[in-house]
Tab-separated table of C-alpha atoms in Angstrom:
chain	number	residue	atom	x	y	z
V	1	PRO	CA	52.016	3.947	10.391
V	2	GLU	CA	49.093	5.647	12.074
V	3	ILE	CA	45.165	5.854	11.952
V	4	THR	CA	42.872	7.815	13.827
V	5	SER	CA	39.268	6.328	13.220
V	6	VAL	CA	37.138	3.228	12.079
V	7	THR	CA	33.491	3.962	11.183
V	8	LEU	CA	30.614	2.385	10.108
V	9	ASN	CA	28.434	3.060	7.247
V	10	PRO	CA	25.532	2.867	7.981
V	11	SER	CA	26.222	3.309	11.671
V	12	SER	CA	22.588	2.859	12.898
V	13	ASP	CA	19.218	1.579	11.604
V	14	VAL	CA	20.499	-1.680	10.467
V	15	TYR	CA	18.082	-4.331	9.270
V	16	LYS	CA	18.402	-7.826	7.629
V	17	SER	CA	17.396	-5.952	4.434
V	18	THR	CA	20.396	-3.654	4.543
V	19	VAL	CA	22.280	-5.000	1.825
V	20	GLY	CA	25.873	-4.421	3.863
V	21	ILE	CA	28.117	-2.065	5.964
V	22	ASN	CA	30.966	-0.794	4.883
V	23	CYS	CA	33.643	-0.040	7.233
V	24	THR	CA	36.321	2.930	6.791
V	25	ILE	CA	39.789	3.306	8.277
V	26	GLY	CA	40.484	7.233	8.798
V	27	GLY	CA	43.415	9.359	9.275
V	28	VAL	CA	46.026	7.024	7.738
V	29	ASN	CA	49.499	8.464	8.024
V	30	ASP	CA	52.796	7.051	7.385
V	31	VAL	CA	55.812	9.050	8.029
V	32	ASP	CA	58.047	7.275	5.889
V	33	GLY	CA	55.649	7.925	3.011
V	34	GLU	CA	54.589	4.439	2.259
V	35	ILE	CA	51.091	3.784	1.315
V	36	PRO	CA	50.176	1.128	4.161
V	37	THR	CA	47.831	-1.722	3.408
V	38	ARG	CA	44.233	-1.589	5.334
V	39	HIS	CA	43.235	-4.570	7.206
V	40	TYR	CA	39.883	-5.496	8.749
V	41	GLN	CA	38.422	-7.852	11.165
V	42	TRP	CA	34.742	-7.903	12.050
V	43	THR	CA	33.206	-9.307	15.013
V	44	LYS	CA	29.637	-10.539	15.312
V	45	ASN	CA	28.450	-11.102	18.842
V	46	ASN	CA	32.188	-10.862	19.964
V	47	ILE	CA	33.216	-13.832	17.819
V	48	ALA	CA	35.526	-13.333	14.778
V	49	SER	CA	33.628	-13.001	11.435
V	50	VAL	CA	34.737	-11.967	7.980
V	51	THR	CA	37.852	-9.835	7.361
V	52	THR	CA	36.609	-7.872	4.227
V	53	GLN	CA	36.022	-4.239	4.190
V	54	ASN	CA	32.006	-4.825	3.826
V	55	ILE	CA	29.965	-7.370	5.787
V	56	SER	CA	27.026	-8.310	3.677
V	57	ASN	CA	23.611	-9.094	5.087
V	58	SER	CA	24.050	-12.673	4.257
V	59	THR	CA	26.454	-12.786	7.277
V	60	PHE	CA	24.324	-11.132	9.926
V	61	VAL	CA	20.599	-11.699	11.302
V	62	LYS	CA	18.496	-9.951	13.706
V	63	ASN	CA	19.797	-9.070	17.033
V	64	ASP	CA	23.433	-9.472	16.160
V	65	VAL	CA	26.110	-6.958	17.405
V	66	LEU	CA	28.846	-6.031	14.878
V	67	ILE	CA	31.947	-4.257	15.249
V	68	CYS	CA	34.684	-3.700	12.718
V	69	GLN	CA	38.505	-3.515	14.005
V	70	GLY	CA	40.949	-1.850	11.762
V	71	TRP	CA	44.351	-1.397	11.287
V	72	VAL	CA	47.014	-0.657	8.823
V	73	ASN	CA	50.408	-2.225	7.879
V	74	ASP	CA	53.436	-0.961	6.038
V	75	SER	CA	55.046	-4.383	5.472
V	76	VAL	CA	57.171	-3.755	8.788
V	77	SER	CA	55.006	-2.918	11.518
V	78	ASN	CA	51.210	-2.246	12.431
V	79	SER	CA	49.210	0.571	13.396
V	80	THR	CA	47.160	0.618	16.666
V	81	LEU	CA	44.114	-1.232	16.368
V	82	ILE	CA	40.723	0.877	16.582
V	83	ASN	CA	37.284	-0.404	17.007
V	84	SER	CA	34.575	1.106	15.339
V	85	SER	CA	31.112	1.730	17.282
V	86	SER	CA	29.009	-1.117	17.449
V	87	VAL	CA	25.757	-1.661	15.529
V	88	THR	CA	22.906	-3.966	16.338
V	89	VAL	CA	20.855	-5.509	13.424
V	90	LEU	CA	17.179	-4.375	14.321
V	91	ASN	CA	14.045	-6.240	13.935
V	92	SER	CA	12.596	-5.852	10.507
V	93	ILE	CA	8.871	-5.110	10.384
V	94	PRO	CA	6.765	-7.683	8.486
V	95	THR	CA	5.189	-6.431	5.063
V	96	SER	CA	1.544	-5.572	4.847
V	97	PRO	CA	-0.925	-8.448	4.071
V	98	THR	CA	-1.865	-8.525	0.471
V	99	ASP	CA	-5.134	-10.395	0.579
V	100	LEU	CA	-8.137	-11.150	2.657
V	101	THR	CA	-10.327	-14.414	1.585
V	102	GLY	CA	-13.649	-15.644	3.033
V	103	GLN	CA	-16.162	-13.423	2.100
V	104	PRO	CA	-19.305	-15.311	1.217
V	105	ALA	CA	-21.577	-14.593	-1.993
V	106	ASN	CA	-24.080	-13.187	0.479
V	107	LEU	CA	-23.814	-11.900	3.913
V	108	TYR	CA	-26.748	-11.902	6.198
V	109	VAL	CA	-27.381	-11.159	9.910
V	110	GLY	CA	-26.531	-14.062	12.030
V	111	ASN	CA	-24.211	-15.241	9.645
V	112	THR	CA	-20.215	-15.567	11.015
V	113	LEU	CA	-18.074	-13.868	8.726
V	114	THR	CA	-14.537	-15.879	9.021
V	115	MET	CA	-11.434	-14.253	7.158
V	116	SER	CA	-8.080	-15.392	6.425
V	117	ALA	CA	-5.282	-12.971	5.556
V	118	SER	CA	-2.006	-13.813	3.809
V	119	GLY	CA	0.667	-12.339	1.953
V	120	SER	CA	2.961	-10.835	4.442
V	121	THR	CA	6.772	-11.542	4.417
V	122	ASP	CA	9.399	-11.106	7.029
V	123	ALA	CA	13.164	-10.416	6.211
V	124	ASP	CA	14.154	-11.854	9.388
V	125	SER	CA	12.227	-15.096	8.535
V	126	ASP	CA	10.097	-14.639	12.032
V	127	SER	CA	6.946	-16.534	12.303
V	128	LEU	CA	3.914	-14.363	11.613
V	129	THR	CA	0.623	-14.056	13.282
V	130	TYR	CA	-2.205	-12.316	11.669
V	131	TYR	CA	-4.461	-9.979	13.789
V	132	TYR	CA	-7.971	-9.009	12.628
V	133	GLN	CA	-10.475	-6.121	13.262
V	134	PHE	CA	-13.998	-5.533	12.045
V	135	ARG	CA	-15.416	-2.191	11.730
V	136	ASN	CA	-18.947	-0.953	10.843
V	137	PHE	CA	-18.359	1.454	8.274
V	138	ASN	CA	-21.693	3.372	8.398
V	139	ASP	CA	-21.690	3.548	12.118
V	140	SER	CA	-17.891	4.446	12.096
V	141	THR	CA	-17.666	1.998	15.158
V	142	THR	CA	-15.163	-0.876	15.836
V	143	VAL	CA	-17.427	-3.938	16.261
V	144	GLN	CA	-14.782	-6.229	17.052
V	145	ALA	CA	-11.161	-5.007	18.080
V	146	TYR	CA	-7.872	-6.077	16.740
V	147	SER	CA	-7.231	-9.611	17.882
V	148	THR	CA	-6.296	-13.034	16.588
V	149	THR	CA	-9.987	-14.102	16.254
V	150	ASN	CA	-10.399	-13.863	12.526
V	151	SER	CA	-14.244	-14.401	12.580
V	152	TYR	CA	-17.205	-11.762	13.535
V	153	THR	CA	-20.911	-12.603	13.773
V	154	ILE	CA	-23.163	-9.976	12.081
V	155	GLN	CA	-25.713	-8.348	14.400
V	156	ALA	CA	-28.935	-6.628	13.721
V	157	THR	CA	-27.385	-3.450	14.220
V	158	ASP	CA	-25.110	-4.193	11.223
V	159	ALA	CA	-28.020	-4.658	8.734
V	160	HIS	CA	-27.493	-3.173	5.374
V	161	ASP	CA	-24.166	-1.629	6.513
V	162	THR	CA	-20.760	-2.185	5.175
V	163	ILE	CA	-18.279	-4.121	7.414
V	164	GLN	CA	-14.696	-3.591	6.964
V	165	ILE	CA	-12.254	-6.180	7.783
V	166	TYR	CA	-8.697	-4.889	8.629
V	167	THR	CA	-5.596	-7.281	8.875
V	168	LYS	CA	-1.931	-6.735	10.139
V	169	ALA	CA	0.889	-9.197	10.477
V	170	TYR	CA	2.885	-9.345	13.888
V	171	ASP	CA	6.340	-11.132	14.296
V	172	GLY	CA	6.196	-11.180	17.993
V	173	THR	CA	7.800	-7.377	18.213
V	174	ALA	CA	6.118	-5.197	15.605
V	175	TYR	CA	3.249	-5.009	13.576
V	176	SER	CA	3.126	-4.415	9.942
V	177	GLY	CA	0.824	-1.933	8.009
V	178	GLU	CA	-2.763	-2.687	7.481
V	179	TYR	CA	-4.683	-4.311	4.689
V	180	THR	CA	-8.364	-3.909	4.479
V	181	GLU	CA	-11.402	-5.398	2.475
V	182	ASN	CA	-15.243	-4.641	2.618
V	183	ASP	CA	-18.200	-6.816	2.622
V	184	THR	CA	-21.740	-5.444	2.710
V	185	VAL	CA	-24.552	-7.013	4.922
V	186	ASP	CA	-27.266	-8.103	2.405
V	187	ASN	CA	-31.165	-7.702	3.113
V	188	THR	CA	-32.796	-10.643	4.761
V	189	ALA	CA	-36.208	-11.430	3.789
V	190	PRO	CA	-38.916	-11.580	6.441
V	191	THR	CA	-40.376	-14.735	7.664
V	192	ILE	CA	-43.579	-16.352	6.373
V	193	PRO	CA	-46.637	-15.115	8.051
V	194	THR	CA	-47.721	-17.968	10.831
V	195	SER	CA	-51.344	-16.499	11.474
V	196	GLY	CA	-54.358	-15.173	9.243
V	197	ASN	CA	-57.831	-16.340	9.314
V	198	PRO	CA	-60.023	-15.002	6.473
V	199	THR	CA	-63.852	-14.098	7.195
V	200	ASP	CA	-65.542	-17.285	7.342
V	201	PRO	CA	-68.474	-17.641	6.451
V	202	SER	CA	-68.490	-14.764	3.657
V	203	TYR	CA	-71.513	-13.548	1.949
V	204	VAL	CA	-72.329	-11.901	-1.318
V	205	THR	CA	-71.853	-8.090	-0.830
V	206	THR	CA	-70.170	-8.222	2.490
V	207	ASP	CA	-66.396	-7.942	3.050
V	208	MET	CA	-64.029	-10.593	3.198
V	209	THR	CA	-61.034	-9.893	5.590
V	210	MET	CA	-57.678	-11.244	6.473
V	211	ALA	CA	-55.322	-9.999	9.235
V	212	CYS	CA	-51.922	-11.628	9.020
V	213	SER	CA	-49.119	-11.802	11.726
V	214	GLY	CA	-46.418	-13.821	13.021
V	215	SER	CA	-43.562	-12.361	10.498
V	216	THR	CA	-40.150	-11.395	11.681
V	217	ASP	CA	-37.149	-9.712	10.307
V	218	ALA	CA	-33.560	-10.501	11.055
V	219	ASP	CA	-32.774	-7.039	10.285
V	220	GLY	CA	-35.157	-5.221	12.282
V	221	ASP	CA	-36.906	-3.767	9.368
V	222	SER	CA	-40.660	-2.432	9.630
V	223	LEU	CA	-43.073	-4.929	7.905
V	224	SER	CA	-45.983	-4.533	5.899
V	225	TYR	CA	-48.583	-7.561	5.054
V	226	TYR	CA	-49.851	-7.987	1.491
V	227	TYR	CA	-52.974	-9.921	0.475
V	228	LYS	CA	-54.337	-11.686	-2.432
V	229	PHE	CA	-57.846	-13.015	-3.061
V	230	GLU	CA	-58.352	-15.854	-5.412
V	231	ASN	CA	-61.598	-17.505	-6.528
V	232	LEU	CA	-60.545	-21.098	-6.740
V	233	ASN	CA	-63.742	-22.178	-8.446
V	234	ASP	CA	-63.377	-19.963	-11.273
V	235	SER	CA	-59.457	-19.817	-11.086
V	236	ILE	CA	-59.496	-15.981	-10.851
V	237	VAL	CA	-57.681	-13.699	-8.849
V	238	ARG	CA	-60.198	-11.301	-7.688
V	239	GLN	CA	-57.809	-8.948	-6.197
V	240	ALA	CA	-54.184	-8.897	-6.664
V	241	TYR	CA	-51.431	-8.692	-3.594
V	242	SER	CA	-51.804	-5.222	-1.951
V	243	THR	CA	-52.151	-3.822	1.476
V	244	ASP	CA	-55.701	-4.038	1.374
V	245	ASN	CA	-56.859	-6.666	3.312
V	246	SER	CA	-60.378	-6.939	2.705
V	247	TYR	CA	-62.208	-7.960	-0.592
V	248	VAL	CA	-66.102	-7.347	-1.234
V	249	VAL	CA	-67.640	-10.432	-2.241
V	250	VAL	CA	-69.561	-10.250	-5.462
V	251	GLN	CA	-72.510	-12.297	-6.986
V	252	ALA	CA	-70.088	-14.333	-9.193
V	253	ASP	CA	-68.494	-15.545	-6.170
V	254	ALA	CA	-71.533	-17.140	-4.499
V	255	HIS	CA	-70.914	-20.686	-3.449
V	256	ASN	CA	-67.447	-20.430	-4.319
V	257	THR	CA	-64.279	-21.406	-2.531
V	258	PHE	CA	-61.623	-18.578	-1.780
V	259	ASN	CA	-57.722	-18.822	-1.164
V	260	VAL	CA	-56.813	-15.836	0.724
V	261	SER	CA	-52.744	-15.495	0.745
V	262	CYS	CA	-50.762	-13.102	2.672
V	263	LYS	CA	-46.991	-12.388	2.725
V	264	ALA	CA	-44.732	-9.844	4.676
V	265	TYR	CA	-42.832	-6.974	3.000
V	266	ASP	CA	-39.665	-5.022	4.412
V	267	SER	CA	-39.619	-2.656	1.748
V	268	ALA	CA	-37.163	-4.812	-0.460
V	269	LEU	CA	-38.078	-8.345	-0.020
V	270	TYR	CA	-41.213	-10.281	0.379
V	271	SER	CA	-41.329	-13.471	2.693
């Protein structure tokens, strides 16, 4: 008997996830009209393996080199033995991560955002390492490029912006697709003023004034100071919080003690 070819299907792009490979003997001919029996011998890395027509993915792993040798027999003699072309099992790309954890309930300038990715799998059972990238969505800038560092300290330039955290898995050869989540940088309240001395002494019909200073804002927001004037003896707020830092003392305030309070405002929060 004779054969003309031995071919594989698929003959390329074989991965651990490939269900199996089929070996086909072509051009079978027997001049006596007999129906020859087909025989198969797979080799894996030049070592004999299974003798079935198909080789399943339970038999091979990444980087294995597979060849199928085929021949036929008519019960009297064998045909010529023909080897298929070889096929190498390629590296399987890891699956994309499915989760990122570590977002705090509130995120502020100066905080360190530490993330942890999970959910990637690898058909080759390779050890996986997660890589992380941090981007400022509002500024369209990468604030920390891809690396194995999973933390980023929020800068003043990130104030009030949305930080995008990207992650992907790496198996030593190839990266998975990306997974991303967002976290918004919350407004930080200004610090309490550190100085501000009211006019002392003050007199009826004159202005009692206060000029506060010393507040800072981690976000770099512009600050305004608000003032309150309270007659402690009468337990009366003579002038509620406003940006007016002066109050005209009236006769009812004579001989009384005042508490003058101030606080800073960043257009969203008070100190």
